mmCIF file of C-alpha atoms and ligand atoms in Angstrom:
data_model
loop_
_atom_site.group_PDB
_atom_site.id
_atom_site.type_symbol
_atom_site.label_atom_id
_atom_site.label_comp_id
_atom_site.label_asym_id
_atom_site.label_seq_id
_atom_site.Cartn_x
_atom_site.Cartn_y
_atom_site.Cartn_z
ATOM 1 C CA MET A 97 214.611 23.327 177.965
ATOM 2 C CA LYS A 98 214.151 25.940 180.643
ATOM 3 C CA ILE A 99 212.066 24.461 183.438
ATOM 4 C CA VAL A 100 210.731 26.710 186.188
ATOM 5 C CA VAL A 101 209.757 25.076 189.467
ATOM 6 C CA ILE A 102 207.158 27.297 191.105
ATOM 7 C CA SER A 103 206.837 27.106 194.854
ATOM 8 C CA PRO A 104 204.088 29.230 196.397
ATOM 9 C CA THR A 105 204.660 30.230 199.988
ATOM 10 C CA TYR A 106 202.671 31.693 202.796
ATOM 11 C CA ASN A 107 204.467 31.625 206.136
ATOM 12 C CA GLU A 108 206.923 28.920 205.136
ATOM 13 C CA LYS A 109 210.099 30.506 206.489
ATOM 14 C CA GLU A 110 211.319 27.382 208.230
ATOM 15 C CA ASN A 111 210.621 25.166 205.222
ATOM 16 C CA ILE A 112 211.987 27.474 202.534
ATOM 17 C CA GLN A 113 215.203 27.854 204.492
ATOM 18 C CA LYS A 114 215.902 24.151 203.957
ATOM 19 C CA LEU A 115 214.190 23.753 200.615
ATOM 20 C CA ILE A 116 216.167 26.232 198.516
ATOM 21 C CA PRO A 117 219.673 24.841 199.192
ATOM 22 C CA HIS A 118 218.320 21.306 198.883
ATOM 23 C CA LEU A 119 216.883 21.949 195.414
ATOM 24 C CA GLU A 120 219.873 23.976 194.242
ATOM 25 C CA ASN A 121 222.574 21.643 195.541
ATOM 26 C CA GLU A 122 221.018 18.174 195.519
ATOM 27 C CA ILE A 123 218.197 18.045 193.006
ATOM 28 C CA PHE A 124 218.812 20.469 190.128
ATOM 29 C CA PRO A 125 222.374 19.230 189.468
ATOM 30 C CA GLN A 126 220.934 15.758 188.852
ATOM 31 C CA ILE A 127 218.869 17.087 185.938
ATOM 32 C CA LYS A 128 221.546 17.549 183.339
ATOM 33 C CA ASN A 129 219.619 18.106 180.104
ATOM 34 C CA HIS A 130 217.601 21.055 181.328
ATOM 35 C CA ASP A 131 218.023 24.529 182.680
ATOM 36 C CA MET A 132 216.404 24.358 186.122
ATOM 37 C CA TRP A 133 215.088 27.480 187.870
ATOM 38 C CA LEU A 134 213.168 28.040 191.083
ATOM 39 C CA LEU A 135 210.516 30.740 191.386
ATOM 40 C CA VAL A 136 209.143 31.378 194.861
ATOM 41 C CA ALA A 137 205.720 33.063 194.793
ATOM 42 C CA ASP A 138 205.282 34.641 198.174
ATOM 43 C CA ASP A 139 202.259 36.622 199.294
ATOM 44 C CA LYS A 140 203.969 38.991 201.708
ATOM 45 C CA SER A 141 204.223 36.339 204.416
ATOM 46 C CA PRO A 142 204.382 38.095 207.778
ATOM 47 C CA ASP A 143 206.951 35.556 209.034
ATOM 48 C CA GLY A 144 209.626 36.909 206.691
ATOM 49 C CA THR A 145 209.741 34.076 204.138
ATOM 50 C CA ALA A 146 210.691 36.565 201.413
ATOM 51 C CA GLU A 147 213.748 37.829 203.307
ATOM 52 C CA VAL A 148 215.115 34.307 203.419
ATOM 53 C CA VAL A 149 214.626 33.974 199.663
ATOM 54 C CA ARG A 150 216.272 37.335 198.972
ATOM 55 C CA ASP A 151 219.273 36.258 201.011
ATOM 56 C CA TYR A 152 219.653 33.062 199.005
ATOM 57 C CA MET A 153 219.325 34.999 195.745
ATOM 58 C CA LYS A 154 222.742 36.459 196.383
ATOM 59 C CA LYS A 155 224.160 32.967 196.347
ATOM 60 C CA TYR A 156 222.002 31.156 193.790
ATOM 61 C CA LYS A 157 221.606 32.737 190.362
ATOM 62 C CA LYS A 158 218.724 30.587 189.162
ATOM 63 C CA LEU A 159 216.380 31.652 191.913
ATOM 64 C CA GLU A 160 213.691 34.308 191.611
ATOM 65 C CA LEU A 161 211.087 35.772 193.924
ATOM 66 C CA LEU A 162 207.688 37.090 192.915
ATOM 67 C CA MET A 163 205.672 38.993 195.481
ATOM 68 C CA GLY A 164 201.920 39.406 195.522
ATOM 69 C CA ASN A 165 198.990 40.136 197.789
ATOM 70 C CA LYS A 166 197.388 37.247 199.565
ATOM 71 C CA GLU A 167 194.367 36.288 197.494
ATOM 72 C CA GLY A 168 194.645 32.511 197.487
ATOM 73 C CA LEU A 169 196.758 29.690 196.107
ATOM 74 C CA GLY A 170 195.173 29.795 192.632
ATOM 75 C CA ALA A 171 195.718 33.538 192.327
ATOM 76 C CA ALA A 172 199.358 33.131 193.407
ATOM 77 C CA TYR A 173 199.927 30.352 190.852
ATOM 78 C CA ALA A 174 198.194 32.222 188.025
ATOM 79 C CA ARG A 175 200.444 35.191 188.647
ATOM 80 C CA ALA A 176 203.590 33.075 188.940
ATOM 81 C CA MET A 177 202.810 30.996 185.847
ATOM 82 C CA GLN A 178 202.353 34.119 183.753
ATOM 83 C CA TYR A 179 205.592 35.506 185.097
ATOM 84 C CA ALA A 180 207.450 32.264 184.368
ATOM 85 C CA MET A 181 206.134 32.199 180.798
ATOM 86 C CA LYS A 182 206.444 35.881 179.876
ATOM 87 C CA GLU A 183 209.480 37.019 181.852
ATOM 88 C CA MET A 184 211.438 33.807 182.303
ATOM 89 C CA HIS A 185 210.486 32.100 179.002
ATOM 90 C CA ALA A 186 209.877 28.745 180.637
ATOM 91 C CA GLY A 187 209.295 25.721 178.398
ATOM 92 C CA ALA A 188 207.716 23.795 181.256
ATOM 93 C CA ILE A 189 206.478 24.585 184.729
ATOM 94 C CA VAL A 190 206.523 22.421 187.820
ATOM 95 C CA GLU A 191 203.993 23.075 190.598
ATOM 96 C CA PHE A 192 205.596 22.185 193.881
ATOM 97 C CA ASP A 193 204.581 22.767 197.529
ATOM 98 C CA ALA A 194 207.206 24.449 199.679
ATOM 99 C CA ASP A 195 206.394 22.451 202.823
ATOM 100 C CA PHE A 196 208.231 19.161 202.056
ATOM 101 C CA GLN A 197 204.966 17.260 201.701
ATOM 102 C CA HIS A 198 206.252 16.618 198.192
ATOM 103 C CA ASP A 199 209.541 14.762 197.919
ATOM 104 C CA PRO A 200 211.933 17.019 195.963
ATOM 105 C CA LYS A 201 213.295 13.922 194.189
ATOM 106 C CA GLY A 202 209.886 13.633 192.547
ATOM 107 C CA ILE A 203 210.828 16.593 190.348
ATOM 108 C CA ILE A 204 213.310 14.310 188.600
ATOM 109 C CA ASP A 205 210.566 11.742 187.932
ATOM 110 C CA LEU A 206 208.305 14.395 186.430
ATOM 111 C CA VAL A 207 211.055 15.669 184.155
ATOM 112 C CA ASN A 208 211.916 12.118 183.069
ATOM 113 C CA ALA A 209 208.286 11.494 182.138
ATOM 114 C CA MET A 210 208.298 14.662 180.063
ATOM 115 C CA GLU A 211 211.357 13.367 178.238
ATOM 116 C CA GLU A 212 209.402 10.232 177.365
ATOM 117 C CA GLY A 213 207.121 12.559 175.404
ATOM 118 C CA TYR A 214 204.421 13.631 177.844
ATOM 119 C CA ASP A 215 203.049 17.176 178.057
ATOM 120 C CA TYR A 216 201.319 17.068 181.410
ATOM 121 C CA VAL A 217 202.760 14.907 184.176
ATOM 122 C CA ILE A 218 200.805 14.470 187.408
ATOM 123 C CA GLY A 219 202.389 13.379 190.665
ATOM 124 C CA SER A 220 199.627 11.013 191.689
ATOM 125 C CA ARG A 221 198.700 9.748 195.134
ATOM 126 C CA TYR A 222 196.048 7.367 193.838
ATOM 127 C CA ILE A 223 197.931 4.989 191.582
ATOM 128 C CA PRO A 224 200.002 1.996 192.709
ATOM 129 C CA GLY A 225 203.101 3.291 194.469
ATOM 130 C CA GLY A 226 201.361 6.544 195.424
ATOM 131 C CA GLN A 227 200.255 7.309 198.955
ATOM 132 C CA ILE A 228 198.442 9.804 201.144
ATOM 133 C CA PRO A 229 199.621 10.415 204.713
ATOM 134 C CA LYS A 230 198.908 7.456 206.965
ATOM 135 C CA GLU A 231 198.364 9.963 209.763
ATOM 136 C CA TRP A 232 195.354 11.501 208.014
ATOM 137 C CA GLY A 233 192.047 10.792 209.741
ATOM 138 C CA ILE A 234 189.536 8.591 207.953
ATOM 139 C CA HIS A 235 187.471 11.726 207.294
ATOM 140 C CA ARG A 236 190.168 13.502 205.314
ATOM 141 C CA LYS A 237 191.075 10.307 203.457
ATOM 142 C CA LEU A 238 187.498 9.684 202.357
ATOM 143 C CA MET A 239 187.003 13.335 201.474
ATOM 144 C CA SER A 240 190.107 13.378 199.317
ATOM 145 C CA PHE A 241 189.285 10.104 197.575
ATOM 146 C CA PHE A 242 185.604 10.787 196.936
ATOM 147 C CA GLY A 243 186.342 14.378 195.961
ATOM 148 C CA SER A 244 188.656 13.082 193.268
ATOM 149 C CA LEU A 245 186.144 10.419 192.227
ATOM 150 C CA PHE A 246 183.325 12.968 191.950
ATOM 151 C CA ALA A 247 185.475 15.208 189.739
ATOM 152 C CA ARG A 248 186.504 12.259 187.558
ATOM 153 C CA VAL A 249 182.933 11.155 187.015
ATOM 154 C CA VAL A 250 181.429 14.586 186.368
ATOM 155 C CA LEU A 251 184.283 15.748 184.162
ATOM 156 C CA LEU A 252 184.584 12.375 182.409
ATOM 157 C CA THR A 253 188.297 12.160 183.145
ATOM 158 C CA PHE A 254 188.211 8.570 184.385
ATOM 159 C CA ASP A 255 191.745 7.938 183.210
ATOM 160 C CA ILE A 256 193.151 10.390 185.735
ATOM 161 C CA HIS A 257 193.224 9.166 189.309
ATOM 162 C CA ASP A 258 194.414 12.214 191.196
ATOM 163 C CA MET A 259 192.465 15.312 190.204
ATOM 164 C CA THR A 260 193.773 17.657 192.896
ATOM 165 C CA SER A 261 197.436 16.804 193.232
ATOM 166 C CA GLY A 262 199.586 19.840 193.923
ATOM 167 C CA PHE A 263 202.674 18.307 192.304
ATOM 168 C CA LYS A 264 202.848 18.348 188.517
ATOM 169 C CA LEU A 265 204.653 19.401 185.377
ATOM 170 C CA THR A 266 202.987 21.265 182.508
ATOM 171 C CA LYS A 267 204.517 22.211 179.180
ATOM 172 C CA THR A 268 203.909 25.898 178.654
ATOM 173 C CA GLU A 269 202.746 25.414 175.066
ATOM 174 C CA PHE A 270 199.557 24.133 176.723
ATOM 175 C CA LEU A 271 199.464 26.482 179.676
ATOM 176 C CA GLU A 272 199.683 29.450 177.290
ATOM 177 C CA LYS A 273 196.293 28.497 175.902
ATOM 178 C CA VAL A 274 194.601 28.561 179.307
ATOM 179 C CA ASP A 275 192.995 31.859 180.286
ATOM 180 C CA LEU A 276 194.827 32.354 183.572
ATOM 181 C CA ASP A 277 193.293 35.796 184.106
ATOM 182 C CA HIS A 278 189.802 34.385 184.461
ATOM 183 C CA LEU A 279 190.109 31.160 186.380
ATOM 184 C CA LEU A 280 186.947 30.041 188.163
ATOM 185 C CA SER A 281 188.749 29.767 191.479
ATOM 186 C CA LYS A 282 191.404 31.812 193.265
ATOM 187 C CA TYR A 283 191.903 28.972 195.686
ATOM 188 C CA TYR A 284 192.963 25.325 195.494
ATOM 189 C CA ALA A 285 190.355 24.360 192.905
ATOM 190 C CA TYR A 286 192.201 26.240 190.144
ATOM 191 C CA LYS A 287 194.089 22.941 189.773
ATOM 192 C CA ILE A 288 190.987 21.077 188.673
ATOM 193 C CA GLN A 289 190.253 23.691 186.032
ATOM 194 C CA ILE A 290 193.767 23.772 184.558
ATOM 195 C CA LEU A 291 193.787 19.985 184.454
ATOM 196 C CA PHE A 292 190.444 19.942 182.659
ATOM 197 C CA GLU A 293 191.496 22.587 180.130
ATOM 198 C CA VAL A 294 194.826 20.942 179.415
ATOM 199 C CA VAL A 295 193.166 17.567 178.868
ATOM 200 C CA LYS A 296 190.710 19.251 176.488
ATOM 201 C CA LEU A 297 193.667 20.622 174.552
ATOM 202 C CA LYS A 298 194.695 16.991 174.017
ATOM 203 C CA ALA A 299 197.887 17.146 176.035
ATOM 204 C CA LYS A 300 199.533 13.762 176.517
ATOM 205 C CA VAL A 301 198.994 13.003 180.193
ATOM 206 C CA LYS A 302 200.923 10.698 182.478
ATOM 207 C CA GLU A 303 200.587 10.013 186.176
ATOM 208 C CA VAL A 304 203.669 9.078 188.162
ATOM 209 C CA PRO A 305 203.277 7.856 191.732
ATOM 210 C CA ILE A 306 204.153 10.176 194.606
ATOM 211 C CA ILE A 307 204.056 9.775 198.342
ATOM 212 C CA PHE A 308 202.336 12.725 199.959
ATOM 213 C CA TYR A 309 204.090 13.159 203.314
ATOM 214 C CA GLU A 310 202.672 14.650 206.470
ATOM 215 C CA ARG A 311 203.611 18.275 207.063
ATOM 216 C CA LYS A 312 206.419 18.686 209.584
ATOM 217 C CA ALA A 313 206.724 22.461 210.004
ATOM 218 C CA GLY A 314 204.231 25.311 209.582
ATOM 219 C CA SER A 315 200.556 24.714 208.906
ATOM 220 C CA SER A 316 198.184 23.927 206.022
ATOM 221 C CA LYS A 317 196.095 26.729 204.519
ATOM 222 C CA ILE A 318 193.396 24.510 203.058
ATOM 223 C CA SER A 319 189.943 24.856 204.647
ATOM 224 C CA GLN A 320 186.313 23.701 204.546
ATOM 225 C CA LYS A 321 185.426 26.340 202.001
ATOM 226 C CA ASP A 322 187.783 24.686 199.534
ATOM 227 C CA LEU A 323 185.502 21.683 199.480
ATOM 228 C CA PHE A 324 182.551 23.806 198.324
ATOM 229 C CA ASP A 325 184.787 25.786 196.008
ATOM 230 C CA SER A 326 185.990 22.582 194.328
ATOM 231 C CA PHE A 327 182.438 21.333 193.999
ATOM 232 C CA TYR A 328 181.476 24.652 192.379
ATOM 233 C CA VAL A 329 184.375 24.504 189.921
ATOM 234 C CA VAL A 330 183.621 20.927 188.879
ATOM 235 C CA VAL A 331 179.943 21.677 188.295
ATOM 236 C CA MET A 332 180.664 24.946 186.446
ATOM 237 C CA LEU A 333 183.169 23.264 184.145
ATOM 238 C CA ARG A 334 180.659 20.588 183.310
ATOM 239 C CA LEU A 335 177.822 23.057 182.684
ATOM 240 C CA ARG A 336 179.967 25.182 180.407
ATOM 241 C CA GLU A 337 181.020 22.153 178.502
ATOM 242 C CA SER A 338 177.701 20.719 177.597
ATOM 243 C CA LYS A 339 174.343 22.331 177.176
ATOM 244 C CA ASN A 340 173.006 18.805 177.157
ATOM 245 C CA PHE A 341 173.960 18.471 180.757
ATOM 246 C CA VAL A 342 171.844 21.499 181.692
ATOM 247 C CA LYS A 343 168.849 20.075 179.843
ATOM 248 C CA PHE A 344 169.550 16.732 181.418
ATOM 249 C CA LEU A 345 169.403 18.401 184.840
ATOM 250 C CA VAL A 346 166.094 20.148 184.071
ATOM 251 C CA VAL A 347 164.492 16.959 182.793
ATOM 252 C CA GLY A 348 165.935 15.063 185.736
ATOM 253 C CA GLY A 349 164.559 17.732 188.058
ATOM 254 C CA VAL A 350 161.037 17.153 186.784
ATOM 255 C CA GLY A 351 161.511 13.392 187.091
ATOM 256 C CA PHE A 352 162.914 13.907 190.547
ATOM 257 C CA LEU A 353 159.793 15.800 191.678
ATOM 258 C CA ILE A 354 157.487 13.149 190.231
ATOM 259 C CA ASN A 355 159.525 10.475 191.986
ATOM 260 C CA ALA A 356 159.716 12.312 195.326
ATOM 261 C CA ILE A 357 156.022 13.255 195.442
ATOM 262 C CA THR A 358 154.864 9.744 194.575
ATOM 263 C CA LEU A 359 157.242 8.272 197.133
ATOM 264 C CA ALA A 360 156.145 10.591 199.943
ATOM 265 C CA MET A 361 152.454 10.163 199.099
ATOM 266 C CA LEU A 362 152.568 6.360 199.112
ATOM 267 C CA VAL A 363 154.572 6.275 202.348
ATOM 268 C CA GLU A 364 152.662 8.947 204.268
ATOM 269 C CA ASN A 365 149.106 8.296 203.069
ATOM 270 C CA PHE A 366 149.124 4.619 202.157
ATOM 271 C CA HIS A 367 151.857 3.383 204.552
ATOM 272 C CA TRP A 368 153.903 1.634 201.894
ATOM 273 C CA HIS A 369 157.466 0.617 202.603
ATOM 274 C CA PRO A 370 159.736 3.397 201.229
ATOM 275 C CA ALA A 371 161.652 0.978 199.018
ATOM 276 C CA GLN A 372 158.432 -0.269 197.361
ATOM 277 C CA ALA A 373 156.983 3.209 197.066
ATOM 278 C CA ASN A 374 160.180 4.343 195.370
ATOM 279 C CA LEU A 375 159.875 1.700 192.665
ATOM 280 C CA VAL A 376 156.480 3.108 191.646
ATOM 281 C CA GLY A 377 157.676 6.715 191.876
ATOM 282 C CA ALA A 378 160.737 5.888 189.809
ATOM 283 C CA ALA A 379 158.725 4.052 187.147
ATOM 284 C CA LEU A 380 156.642 7.208 186.586
ATOM 285 C CA ALA A 381 159.738 9.408 186.630
ATOM 286 C CA ILE A 382 161.426 7.196 184.052
ATOM 287 C CA PHE A 383 158.503 7.634 181.695
ATOM 288 C CA SER A 384 158.624 11.409 182.048
ATOM 289 C CA ASN A 385 162.414 11.489 181.701
ATOM 290 C CA PHE A 386 162.419 9.367 178.607
ATOM 291 C CA ASN A 387 159.936 11.522 176.733
ATOM 292 C CA PHE A 388 161.488 14.837 177.668
ATOM 293 C CA ASN A 389 164.979 13.621 176.892
ATOM 294 C CA ASN A 390 163.835 12.172 173.608
ATOM 295 C CA ILE A 391 162.174 15.334 172.318
ATOM 296 C CA TRP A 392 164.538 17.850 173.918
ATOM 297 C CA THR A 393 167.890 16.883 175.456
ATOM 298 C CA PHE A 394 169.010 14.364 172.893
ATOM 299 C CA LYS A 395 166.776 15.466 170.043
ATOM 300 C CA GLU A 396 169.592 15.218 167.504
ATOM 301 C CA HIS A 397 169.606 11.490 168.148
ATOM 302 C CA LYS A 398 165.837 11.208 168.511
ATOM 303 C CA SER A 399 164.017 8.094 167.385
ATOM 304 C CA ASP A 400 162.427 8.712 163.994
ATOM 305 C CA SER A 401 159.811 5.946 163.855
ATOM 306 C CA ILE A 402 157.276 4.560 166.304
ATOM 307 C CA PHE A 403 159.215 1.304 166.186
ATOM 308 C CA SER A 404 162.475 2.873 167.257
ATOM 309 C CA TYR A 405 160.566 4.894 169.867
ATOM 310 C CA PHE A 406 159.402 1.683 171.556
ATOM 311 C CA ILE A 407 162.797 0.030 171.239
ATOM 312 C CA LYS A 408 164.414 3.049 172.880
ATOM 313 C CA LEU A 409 161.721 3.203 175.552
ATOM 314 C CA ILE A 410 162.314 -0.441 176.442
ATOM 315 C CA GLN A 411 166.072 0.043 176.405
ATOM 316 C CA PHE A 412 165.591 3.077 178.594
ATOM 317 C CA TYR A 413 163.449 1.224 181.095
ATOM 318 C CA ALA A 414 165.896 -1.663 181.146
ATOM 319 C CA THR A 415 168.986 0.429 181.782
ATOM 320 C CA SER A 416 167.204 2.839 184.130
ATOM 321 C CA SER A 417 165.749 -0.051 186.125
ATOM 322 C CA PHE A 418 169.176 -1.274 186.943
ATOM 323 C CA GLY A 419 170.065 2.101 188.441
ATOM 324 C CA VAL A 420 166.697 2.547 190.108
ATOM 325 C CA ILE A 421 166.620 -0.907 191.666
ATOM 326 C CA PHE A 422 170.223 -1.448 192.624
ATOM 327 C CA ILE A 423 171.508 2.068 193.168
ATOM 328 C CA GLN A 424 168.596 4.279 194.217
ATOM 329 C CA THR A 425 166.141 1.845 195.822
ATOM 330 C CA GLY A 426 169.096 -0.161 197.127
ATOM 331 C CA THR A 427 170.314 2.891 199.024
ATOM 332 C CA ILE A 428 166.827 3.424 200.497
ATOM 333 C CA PHE A 429 166.581 -0.242 201.406
ATOM 334 C CA LEU A 430 169.962 -0.258 203.122
ATOM 335 C CA GLY A 431 169.259 3.003 204.925
ATOM 336 C CA THR A 432 165.882 1.952 206.263
ATOM 337 C CA HIS A 433 167.284 -1.365 207.445
ATOM 338 C CA LEU A 434 170.536 -0.155 208.917
ATOM 339 C CA ILE A 435 169.445 3.179 210.363
ATOM 340 C CA GLY A 436 165.655 3.328 210.405
ATOM 341 C CA LYS A 437 162.685 4.416 208.333
ATOM 342 C CA ASP A 438 162.449 7.981 209.655
ATOM 343 C CA TYR A 439 165.080 9.345 207.324
ATOM 344 C CA TYR A 440 163.865 7.677 204.158
ATOM 345 C CA LEU A 441 163.902 10.965 202.231
ATOM 346 C CA ILE A 442 167.601 11.392 202.959
ATOM 347 C CA TYR A 443 168.419 7.929 201.621
ATOM 348 C CA PHE A 444 166.298 8.840 198.632
ATOM 349 C CA LEU A 445 168.415 11.959 198.041
ATOM 350 C CA VAL A 446 171.711 10.141 198.385
ATOM 351 C CA GLY A 447 170.530 7.282 196.180
ATOM 352 C CA THR A 448 169.279 9.714 193.562
ATOM 353 C CA PHE A 449 172.613 11.480 193.463
ATOM 354 C CA PHE A 450 174.430 8.231 192.663
ATOM 355 C CA LEU A 451 171.727 7.423 190.142
ATOM 356 C CA LEU A 452 172.261 10.732 188.379
ATOM 357 C CA ILE A 453 175.888 9.970 187.713
ATOM 358 C CA TRP A 454 175.072 6.488 186.488
ATOM 359 C CA ASN A 455 172.296 7.702 184.186
ATOM 360 C CA PHE A 456 174.186 10.454 182.460
ATOM 361 C CA THR A 457 176.975 8.052 181.648
ATOM 362 C CA ILE A 458 174.602 5.412 180.306
ATOM 363 C CA TYR A 459 172.505 7.879 178.267
ATOM 364 C CA ASN A 460 175.559 9.198 176.507
ATOM 365 C CA LYS A 461 177.271 5.894 176.008
ATOM 366 C CA ILE A 462 174.300 3.709 175.062
ATOM 367 C CA ILE A 463 170.919 5.216 174.408
ATOM 368 C CA TRP A 464 171.563 8.469 172.572
ATOM 369 C CA ARG A 465 175.136 7.794 171.582
ATOM 370 C CA LYS A 466 176.371 9.530 168.462
ATOM 371 C CA LYS A 467 175.993 7.362 165.430
HETATM 372 N N1 GDD B 118 201.617 32.435 197.817
HETATM 373 C C1 GDD B 118 200.695 31.673 198.407
HETATM 374 N N2 GDD B 118 199.445 32.179 198.633
HETATM 375 N N3 GDD B 118 201.002 30.416 198.788
HETATM 376 C C2 GDD B 118 200.068 29.657 199.374
HETATM 377 C C3 GDD B 118 198.763 30.118 199.633
HETATM 378 C C4 GDD B 118 198.445 31.465 199.231
HETATM 379 O O1 GDD B 118 197.332 31.957 199.411
HETATM 380 N N4 GDD B 118 198.066 29.103 200.212
HETATM 381 C C5 GDD B 118 198.908 28.078 200.324
HETATM 382 N N5 GDD B 118 200.134 28.407 199.839
HETATM 383 C C6 GDD B 118 201.324 27.566 199.743
HETATM 384 C C7 GDD B 118 201.781 26.958 201.049
HETATM 385 O O2 GDD B 118 202.644 27.822 201.757
HETATM 386 C C8 GDD B 118 202.455 25.667 200.585
HETATM 387 O O3 GDD B 118 203.779 25.894 200.200
HETATM 388 C C9 GDD B 118 201.663 25.271 199.362
HETATM 389 O O4 GDD B 118 201.023 26.457 198.897
HETATM 390 C C10 GDD B 118 200.602 24.200 199.677
HETATM 391 O O5 GDD B 118 199.712 24.719 200.658
HETATM 392 P P1 GDD B 118 199.211 23.860 201.924
HETATM 393 O O6 GDD B 118 198.379 24.750 202.752
HETATM 394 O O7 GDD B 118 200.342 23.151 202.563
HETATM 395 O O8 GDD B 118 198.250 22.825 201.171
HETATM 396 P P2 GDD B 118 197.825 21.354 201.672
HETATM 397 O O9 GDD B 118 199.046 20.584 202.031
HETATM 398 O O10 GDD B 118 196.765 21.469 202.687
HETATM 399 O O11 GDD B 118 197.193 20.806 200.315
HETATM 400 C C11 GDD B 118 197.953 20.029 199.424
HETATM 401 O O12 GDD B 118 197.157 18.970 198.962
HETATM 402 C C12 GDD B 118 196.058 19.371 198.173
HETATM 403 C C13 GDD B 118 195.239 18.172 197.776
HETATM 404 O O13 GDD B 118 195.039 17.308 198.833
HETATM 405 C C14 GDD B 118 198.469 20.860 198.256
HETATM 406 O O14 GDD B 118 199.390 20.087 197.518
HETATM 407 C C15 GDD B 118 197.359 21.298 197.345
HETATM 408 O O15 GDD B 118 197.920 21.921 196.186
HETATM 409 C C16 GDD B 118 196.551 20.084 196.933
HETATM 410 O O16 GDD B 118 195.451 20.496 196.135
HETATM 411 MN MN1 MN B 119 200.902 21.193 202.550
#
């Protein structure tokens, strides 16, 4: 099979200088059953990355360069993937950073996994044997881990541990079915979307562990805005996927207001403890949520007799109570005790966010599950 390794570059002169001969001389020759090519997707790097590639092209025949304007990593990949499929007739594509944060030997592992019969192989930092840079600050570590967790929960891809890895192999029979011209993001978050679409197409997915090394030369192009962009992509994918989720959010919004108003009223006017006040607010919100969900969001699975209505209502209170008491009120309780009562509305917001994730999972899996 023809496999095209795509390496996007922006100001990676120093890295690409070492990377190309390393791949061509050390790595590709070890992969005997496949026709290995390298495609560098450069966005007119001012440091002259492209000149280095052009020089090497005289020496290495299975090396190509695709130039574009700098629009973002996702835009560069979309362009390069289309080129690899249409012009180079690739059977599989490997996404690979040019900055040596990915170990080139990992390419061999990805190809081996494909030979075992997998269609989409992820180089994963979050499975045993995988690793993120030890040098990363606690902030970046938490961000990366919780970002991945958030995407897994909202997109219901629990089985995948690394949602944003930049090192992976995709068979083009799947990639061809993804609309690369209209990706939601031109930046790093395109990865989350392609992953989601490929999983939806029922590709056989495998994660193989990778160590993500610290960058040694040049600098990272990822920024704060990529955090918001990723959040946007995850939420958009979910909304597109299920109308139920939109309804669920509207119903939850009403419940949220009932809960918040009751909470604030009891605390401000009647001087209740926020944790106690929240239990009352939540009990009212649960009642509202149940009835709206029953007649609207999950109406296809609605209870058809008064008996089943009460059974469902009790079930609903039971499962919701767990979330309300341990997740939402628990967060308020911890916050007020550890930090102080002044910010009780913030603990309420954080607790409610965790509750939302819990509830949607439970509603789908237990209460209104398909028969
Ligand atoms: N052509 C092009 N255009 N290349 C780009 C652009 C762009 O706009 N932005 C970045 N690149 C190239 C870089 O030159 C590098 O070779 C590769 O893409 C990865 O970019 P980095 O800027 O080094 O990304 P990172 O190390 O911060 O992020 C890594 O981890 C993320 C998850 O934590 C990457 O592997 C990401 O893909 C991954 O999502
Ligand atoms: Mn990097």
